[in-house]
Coordinates of N, CA and C in Angstrom, one line a residue:
X1 N -3.0 4.4 -41.2 CA -2.1 3.2 -40.8 C -2.2 3.1 -39.2
X2 N -2.2 1.8 -39.0 CA -2.2 1.3 -37.5 C -0.9 1.4 -36.8
X3 N -0.6 2.1 -35.9 CA 0.6 1.9 -35.2 C 0.9 0.7 -34.6
X4 N 2.2 0.1 -34.3 CA 2.5 -1.3 -33.6 C 1.8 -1.2 -32.4
X5 N 1.8 -0.2 -31.6 CA 1.1 -0.1 -30.3 C -0.3 -0.5 -30.3
X6 N -1.1 0.2 -31.2 CA -2.6 -0.1 -31.4 C -2.7 -1.5 -31.8
X7 N -1.6 -2.2 -32.7 CA -2.0 -3.6 -33.0 C -1.8 -4.6 -32.0
X8 N -0.7 -4.1 -31.3 CA -0.3 -4.9 -29.9 C -1.8 -4.9 -28.7
X9 N -2.3 -3.6 -28.7 CA -3.5 -3.4 -28.0 C -5.0 -4.3 -28.6
X10 N -4.8 -4.3 -29.8 CA -6.0 -5.2 -30.6 C -5.5 -6.5 -30.3
X11 N -4.4 -7.1 -30.3 CA -4.1 -8.5 -30.0 C -4.5 -8.9 -28.7
X12 N -4.0 -7.9 -27.8 CA -4.3 -8.2 -26.3 C -6.1 -8.3 -26.0
X13 N -6.5 -7.3 -26.4 CA -8.0 -7.5 -26.4 C -8.7 -8.8 -27.1
X14 N -7.9 -9.2 -28.1 CA -8.5 -10.6 -28.7 C -8.2 -11.6 -28.1
X15 N -7.1 -11.6 -27.1 CA -6.8 -12.7 -26.3 C -7.8 -12.4 -25.1
X16 N -8.2 -11.5 -24.5 CA -9.3 -11.6 -23.6 C -10.5 -12.0 -24.1
X17 N -10.9 -11.7 -25.4 CA -12.1 -11.9 -25.9 C -12.5 -13.3 -26.0
X18 N -11.4 -14.2 -26.4 CA -11.3 -15.5 -26.7 C -11.0 -16.4 -25.5
X19 N -10.7 -15.8 -24.7 CA -10.1 -16.8 -23.3 C -11.4 -17.6 -22.7
X20 N -12.5 -16.8 -22.4 CA -13.4 -17.6 -21.7 C -14.2 -18.6 -22.7
X21 N -14.4 -18.3 -24.2 CA -15.1 -19.1 -24.7 C -14.1 -20.4 -25.2
X22 N -12.6 -20.3 -24.9 CA -12.0 -21.5 -25.1 C -12.0 -22.3 -23.8
X23 N -11.9 -21.5 -22.5 CA -12.3 -22.3 -21.4 C -13.6 -23.2 -21.3
X24 N -14.6 -22.5 -21.8 CA -15.9 -23.3 -21.7 C -16.2 -24.3 -22.6
X25 N -15.2 -24.7 -23.4 CA -15.5 -25.9 -24.1 C -15.8 -26.7 -23.1
X26 N -15.5 -27.1 -21.8 CA -16.2 -27.9 -20.9 C -17.2 -27.0 -20.1
X27 N -18.2 -27.3 -20.6 CA -19.4 -26.5 -20.1 C -19.7 -26.3 -18.6
X28 N -19.2 -27.3 -17.9 CA -19.1 -27.2 -16.4 C -18.5 -26.1 -15.9
X29 N -17.2 -25.5 -16.7 CA -16.5 -24.5 -16.0 C -17.3 -23.2 -16.2
X30 N -17.9 -23.1 -17.1 CA -18.9 -21.7 -17.0 C -19.6 -21.6 -16.3
X31 N -20.4 -22.8 -15.7 CA -21.4 -23.0 -14.7 C -20.6 -22.7 -13.0
X32 N -19.4 -23.0 -13.0 CA -18.8 -22.9 -11.9 C -18.1 -21.4 -11.7
X33 N -17.8 -20.7 -13.1 CA -17.4 -19.6 -12.9 C -18.5 -18.7 -12.7
X34 N -20.0 -19.0 -13.3 CA -21.1 -18.0 -12.9 C -21.4 -18.2 -11.4
X35 N -21.3 -19.4 -10.9 CA -21.6 -19.6 -9.4 C -20.7 -18.7 -8.6
X36 N -19.3 -18.6 -9.0 CA -18.5 -17.8 -8.3 C -18.8 -16.4 -8.3
X37 N -19.2 -15.9 -9.6 CA -19.6 -14.6 -9.9 C -20.7 -14.1 -8.9
X38 N -21.7 -15.1 -9.0 CA -23.0 -14.7 -8.4 C -22.7 -14.7 -6.6
X39 N -21.9 -15.6 -6.2 CA -21.6 -15.6 -4.6 C -20.9 -14.5 -4.4
X40 N -20.3 -13.8 -5.4 CA -19.4 -12.6 -5.1 C -20.1 -11.2 -5.2
X41 N -21.5 -11.7 -5.6 CA -22.4 -10.5 -5.8 C -21.7 -9.4 -7.1
X42 N -21.3 -10.1 -7.9 CA -20.9 -9.4 -9.2 C -22.0 -10.1 -10.3
X43 N -22.4 -9.2 -11.0 CA -23.3 -9.6 -12.0 C -22.3 -10.4 -13.3
X44 N -23.1 -11.5 -13.6 CA -22.6 -12.4 -14.3 C -21.8 -11.8 -15.9
X45 N -22.5 -11.1 -16.5 CA -22.1 -10.4 -17.9 C -21.3 -9.6 -17.6
X46 N -21.1 -8.6 -16.4 CA -20.4 -7.6 -16.0 C -19.0 -8.1 -15.7
X47 N -19.1 -9.2 -14.7 CA -17.9 -9.9 -14.4 C -17.0 -10.3 -15.3
X48 N -17.8 -11.2 -16.5 CA -17.3 -11.8 -17.7 C -16.5 -10.7 -18.4
X49 N -17.2 -9.6 -18.6 CA -16.7 -8.5 -19.5 C -15.4 -7.9 -18.7
X50 N -15.3 -7.9 -17.3 CA -14.2 -7.4 -16.6 C -13.1 -8.5 -16.9
X51 N -13.3 -9.9 -16.8 CA -12.4 -10.7 -16.9 C -11.7 -10.8 -18.3
X52 N -12.4 -10.4 -19.2 CA -11.8 -10.3 -20.7 C -10.9 -8.8 -20.4
X53 N -11.5 -7.7 -20.0 CA -10.5 -6.7 -20.1 C -9.4 -6.9 -19.2
X54 N -9.4 -7.6 -18.0 CA -8.4 -7.9 -17.2 C -7.4 -8.8 -17.9
X55 N -7.7 -9.7 -18.6 CA -7.1 -10.6 -19.6 C -6.1 -9.8 -20.3
X56 N -6.9 -8.8 -21.1 CA -6.2 -7.8 -22.1 C -5.2 -7.1 -21.6
X57 N -5.5 -6.4 -20.3 CA -4.5 -5.5 -19.7 C -3.5 -6.2 -19.0
X58 N -3.5 -7.5 -18.6 CA -2.5 -8.2 -18.1 C -1.5 -8.4 -19.2
X59 N -2.0 -9.1 -20.4 CA -1.1 -9.4 -21.5 C -0.5 -8.1 -22.0
X60 N -1.3 -7.0 -22.3 CA -0.6 -5.7 -22.6 C 0.4 -5.3 -21.7
X61 N 0.4 -5.3 -20.4 CA 1.3 -4.9 -19.5 C 2.6 -5.7 -19.6
X62 N 2.7 -7.0 -19.7 CA 3.6 -8.0 -20.1 C 4.4 -7.6 -21.1
X63 N 3.7 -7.0 -22.3 CA 4.3 -6.9 -23.7 C 5.0 -5.5 -23.3
X64 N 4.3 -4.7 -22.6 CA 4.9 -3.1 -22.4 C 6.1 -3.2 -21.8
X65 N 6.0 -4.1 -20.7 CA 7.2 -4.2 -19.8 C 8.3 -4.7 -20.4
X66 N 8.0 -5.6 -21.3 CA 9.2 -6.1 -22.1 C 9.4 -5.6 -23.5
X67 N 8.6 -4.4 -23.7 CA 8.9 -3.7 -25.0 C 9.0 -4.7 -26.2
X68 N 7.8 -5.3 -26.1 CA 7.5 -6.4 -27.1 C 6.5 -5.8 -28.2
X69 N 6.7 -6.2 -29.4 CA 6.1 -5.5 -30.8 C 4.7 -6.4 -30.5
X70 N 3.6 -6.2 -31.5 CA 2.5 -6.8 -31.5 C 2.8 -8.3 -31.9
X71 N 3.8 -8.3 -33.0 CA 4.1 -9.7 -33.5 C 4.4 -10.6 -32.5
X72 N 5.4 -10.1 -31.5 CA 6.0 -10.7 -30.5 C 5.2 -11.4 -29.4
X73 N 3.9 -10.7 -29.2 CA 3.0 -11.3 -28.4 C 2.7 -12.6 -28.4
X74 N 2.9 -13.2 -29.6 CA 2.5 -14.6 -29.6 C 3.3 -15.5 -29.0
X75 N 4.7 -15.0 -28.7 CA 5.7 -15.8 -28.1 C 5.5 -15.7 -26.5
X76 N 4.7 -14.7 -25.8 CA 4.4 -14.8 -24.4 C 3.7 -16.1 -23.8
X77 N 4.3 -16.5 -22.8 CA 3.8 -17.7 -22.2 C 2.4 -17.2 -21.4
X78 N 1.6 -18.1 -21.4 CA 0.4 -18.0 -20.8 C 0.5 -17.9 -19.3
X79 N 1.5 -18.5 -18.8 CA 2.0 -18.3 -17.2 C 2.4 -17.1 -16.9
X80 N 3.1 -16.2 -17.7 CA 3.6 -15.1 -17.5 C 2.4 -14.1 -17.5
X81 N 1.4 -14.3 -18.4 CA 0.2 -13.5 -18.3 C -0.6 -13.8 -16.9
X82 N -0.6 -15.0 -16.4 CA -1.3 -15.3 -15.5 C -0.5 -14.8 -14.0
X83 N 0.8 -14.7 -14.3 CA 1.3 -14.2 -13.1 C 1.0 -12.7 -13.0
X84 N 1.0 -11.7 -14.2 CA 0.9 -10.5 -14.2 C -0.7 -9.9 -13.6
X85 N -1.5 -10.9 -14.1 CA -2.6 -11.0 -13.7 C -3.2 -10.5 -12.1
X86 N -2.2 -11.6 -11.4 CA -2.3 -11.6 -9.8 C -1.1 -10.9 -9.2
X87 N -0.1 -10.9 -9.9 CA 1.1 -10.3 -9.5 C 1.3 -8.7 -9.3
X88 N 0.8 -8.1 -10.4 CA 0.8 -6.7 -10.7 C -0.5 -5.7 -9.9
X89 N -0.1 -4.6 -9.4 CA -1.2 -4.0 -8.9 C -2.0 -3.5 -10.0
X90 N -3.3 -3.3 -9.5 CA -4.4 -2.8 -10.6 C -4.0 -1.8 -11.5
X91 N -3.6 -0.9 -10.5 CA -3.0 0.6 -11.6 C -2.0 0.3 -12.2
X92 N -1.2 -0.7 -11.9 CA 0.0 -0.9 -13.0 C -0.6 -1.6 -14.3
X93 N -1.7 -2.1 -14.3 CA -2.0 -2.9 -15.3 C -2.7 -1.6 -16.4
X94 N -3.0 -0.6 -15.7 CA -3.5 0.6 -16.8 C -2.4 1.2 -17.5
X95 N -1.1 1.3 -17.0 CA 0.0 1.8 -17.7 C 0.3 1.4 -19.0
X96 N 0.5 2.8 -20.0 CA 1.0 2.4 -21.4 C -0.4 2.1 -22.4
X97 N -1.7 2.1 -21.8 CA -2.7 2.1 -22.7 C -2.6 3.2 -23.8
X98 N -3.2 2.7 -24.8 CA -3.5 3.7 -25.9 C -4.5 5.0 -25.4
X99 N -4.1 5.9 -26.1 CA -4.8 7.3 -25.8 C -6.3 7.4 -26.2
X100 N -6.4 6.5 -27.2 CA -7.8 6.4 -27.8 C -7.9 5.3 -28.2
X101 N -9.3 4.8 -28.1 CA -9.7 3.5 -28.5 C -10.6 3.4 -29.8
X102 N -10.4 2.2 -30.5 CA -11.0 2.1 -31.8 C -12.4 1.4 -31.4
X103 N -12.6 0.9 -30.6 CA -13.7 0.1 -30.1 C -14.4 0.7 -28.8
X104 N -15.7 1.3 -28.9 CA -16.4 2.0 -27.7 C -16.6 0.8 -26.5
X105 N -16.8 -0.6 -27.0 CA -17.1 -1.3 -26.0 C -15.8 -1.8 -25.2
X106 N -14.8 -1.5 -25.7 CA -13.4 -1.8 -25.0 C -12.9 -0.7 -24.5
X107 N -13.4 0.6 -25.0 CA -13.2 1.7 -24.0 C -14.0 1.7 -22.7
X108 N -15.3 1.4 -23.0 CA -16.0 1.3 -21.9 C -15.7 0.3 -20.7
X109 N -15.3 -0.7 -21.3 CA -14.8 -1.8 -20.2 C -13.5 -1.3 -19.7
X110 N -12.7 -0.7 -20.2 CA -11.3 -0.3 -19.5 C -12.0 0.9 -18.6
X111 N -12.8 1.7 -18.8 CA -13.2 2.6 -18.0 C -13.9 2.1 -16.8
X112 N -14.6 0.9 -17.0 CA -15.0 0.3 -15.8 C -14.1 -0.2 -15.1
X113 N -13.0 -0.7 -15.5 CA -11.9 -1.3 -15.0 C -11.4 -0.1 -13.9
X114 N -11.2 1.0 -14.8 CA -10.4 2.2 -13.8 C -11.2 2.7 -12.8
X115 N -12.6 2.7 -12.8 CA -13.4 3.2 -12.0 C -13.2 2.2 -10.7
X116 N -13.3 0.7 -10.9 CA -13.0 -0.2 -10.1 C -11.5 0.2 -9.2
X117 N -10.5 0.4 -9.9 CA -9.4 0.6 -9.2 C -9.3 1.9 -8.4
X118 N -9.9 3.1 -9.0 CA -10.1 4.2 -8.2 C -10.8 4.4 -7.0
X119 N -12.0 3.6 -7.1 CA -12.9 3.5 -5.9 C -12.2 2.7 -4.9
X120 N -11.4 1.6 -5.2 CA -11.0 0.6 -4.2 C -11.8 0.1 -3.1
X121 N -11.4 -0.3 -2.1 CA -12.6 -0.9 -1.1 C -13.0 -2.3 -1.8
X122 N -14.5 -2.2 -1.8 CA -15.3 -3.2 -2.3 C -14.9 -3.6 -3.7
X123 N -14.7 -2.5 -4.3 CA -14.5 -2.8 -5.8 C -13.1 -3.2 -6.1
X124 N -12.0 -2.7 -5.3 CA -10.8 -3.5 -5.3 C -10.7 -4.8 -5.0
X125 N -11.7 -5.2 -4.0 CA -11.8 -6.6 -3.6 C -12.5 -7.5 -4.8
X126 N -13.3 -6.8 -5.7 CA -13.9 -7.4 -6.5 C -12.9 -7.7 -7.8
X127 N -11.9 -6.9 -8.1 CA -10.8 -7.0 -8.9 C -10.0 -8.0 -8.7
X128 N -9.4 -8.1 -7.3 CA -8.9 -9.4 -6.7 C -9.3 -10.7 -6.9
X129 N -10.7 -10.8 -6.9 CA -11.3 -11.9 -7.2 C -11.4 -12.2 -8.5
X130 N -11.4 -11.5 -9.3 CA -11.6 -11.5 -10.8 C -10.4 -11.9 -11.5
X131 N -9.2 -11.5 -10.7 CA -7.9 -11.6 -11.1 C -7.7 -13.2 -10.9
X132 N -8.2 -13.6 -9.7 CA -8.1 -14.9 -9.5 C -8.6 -16.1 -10.3
X133 N -9.8 -15.3 -10.7 CA -10.7 -16.3 -12.0 C -9.8 -16.2 -13.3
X134 N -9.7 -14.9 -13.5 CA -8.4 -15.0 -14.9 C -7.3 -15.7 -14.7
X135 N -6.6 -16.0 -13.8 CA -5.4 -16.6 -13.5 C -6.1 -17.9 -13.6
X136 N -7.1 -18.4 -13.1 CA -7.6 -19.9 -13.0 C -7.7 -20.4 -14.6
X137 N -8.4 -19.2 -15.4 CA -8.8 -19.7 -16.7 C -7.6 -19.8 -17.6
X138 N -6.6 -18.9 -17.4 CA -5.3 -19.1 -18.1 C -4.4 -20.4 -18.1
X139 N -4.6 -20.5 -16.7 CA -3.9 -21.9 -16.2 C -4.7 -23.3 -16.9
X140 N -6.0 -23.2 -17.0 CA -6.5 -24.1 -17.6 C -6.3 -24.4 -18.9
X141 N -6.2 -23.2 -19.7 CA -5.7 -23.4 -21.1 C -4.3 -23.7 -21.2
X142 N -3.4 -23.3 -20.4 CA -2.1 -24.0 -20.3 C -1.9 -25.3 -20.0
X143 N -2.9 -25.8 -19.1 CA -2.8 -27.5 -19.0 C -3.3 -28.0 -20.1
X144 N -4.3 -27.5 -20.7 CA -4.9 -28.1 -21.9 C -3.9 -28.6 -23.0
X145 N -2.9 -27.5 -23.1 CA -2.2 -27.4 -24.3 C -1.2 -28.7 -24.2
X146 N -0.9 -29.3 -25.7 CA 0.0 -30.4 -25.8 C 1.5 -30.2 -25.3
X147 N 1.5 -28.9 -25.6 CA 3.3 -28.5 -25.5 C 3.4 -28.1 -24.0
X148 N 4.9 -27.9 -23.8 CA 5.2 -27.6 -22.2 C 5.0 -26.2 -21.6
X149 N 5.2 -25.3 -22.5 CA 5.0 -24.0 -22.0 C 3.9 -23.2 -23.2
X150 N 2.8 -23.3 -23.1 CA 1.9 -22.5 -23.9 C 1.8 -21.2 -24.2
X151 N 1.8 -20.5 -24.9 CA 1.8 -19.2 -25.3 C 0.5 -18.4 -25.8
X152 N 0.5 -17.1 -26.0 CA -0.6 -16.3 -26.5 C -0.8 -17.0 -28.0
X153 N 0.1 -17.2 -28.6 CA 0.1 -17.6 -30.2 C -0.8 -19.0 -30.2
X154 N -0.5 -19.8 -29.2 CA -1.2 -21.1 -29.1 C -2.8 -20.9 -28.9
X155 N -3.1 -19.9 -27.8 CA -4.5 -19.7 -27.7 C -5.0 -18.8 -29.0
X156 N -4.3 -17.9 -29.7 CA -4.9 -17.6 -31.0 C -5.0 -18.5 -32.1
X157 N -4.2 -19.5 -32.1 CA -4.5 -20.6 -33.1 C -5.6 -21.5 -32.6
X158 N -5.6 -21.7 -31.3 CA -6.8 -22.6 -30.9 C -8.3 -21.9 -31.2
X159 N -8.2 -20.6 -31.0 CA -9.4 -19.5 -31.2 C -9.6 -19.9 -32.8
X160 N -8.7 -19.7 -33.5 CA -9.0 -20.0 -35.0 C -9.3 -21.3 -35.4
X161 N -8.8 -22.2 -34.9 CA -9.4 -23.6 -34.8 C -10.8 -23.7 -34.7
X162 N -11.1 -23.1 -33.7 CA -12.6 -23.2 -33.1 C -13.5 -22.5 -33.7
X163 N -13.1 -21.7 -34.7 CA -13.9 -20.8 -35.6 C -14.1 -19.5 -34.6
X164 N -13.7 -19.1 -33.7 CA -14.1 -17.8 -32.9 C -13.7 -16.7 -33.8
X165 N -14.5 -15.6 -33.9 CA -14.4 -14.6 -34.6 C -13.1 -13.5 -34.1
X166 N -12.4 -13.1 -35.2 CA -11.5 -12.2 -34.8 C -12.0 -10.8 -34.6

């Protein structure tokens, strides 16, 4: 049986996984992001994986701080997640993570994020740049939404409509 906390983390990682494909529905956005990553000396694939992980961590931090269940993540505003991405310290995003991970790729990505946090310096600067890129991606999705305050649930619905795998 999967605990609610594990389900919450799973929903947060799903948000991270679908974020960039939804933003990239306008292909020029992907090209601009790739140019930014290259200009910053960040490998494109690694940078995008860190953005996905960052999104999951930011959404998770918001949910944990508010004591939300997995079901209530859908009601969290994208703007709140964007604020957490740039407003919380990197190490604060690591609080409350599951002790074990069911997905080796996710565990590896979280460990890479941890290494960036612990190393600091240039690596911390990379995380700052990636947090800005994440915030931009979340705000792009928020601006596209036909409603005033789009939520994580709206992103999940849009991902399902687009046919992105769960």
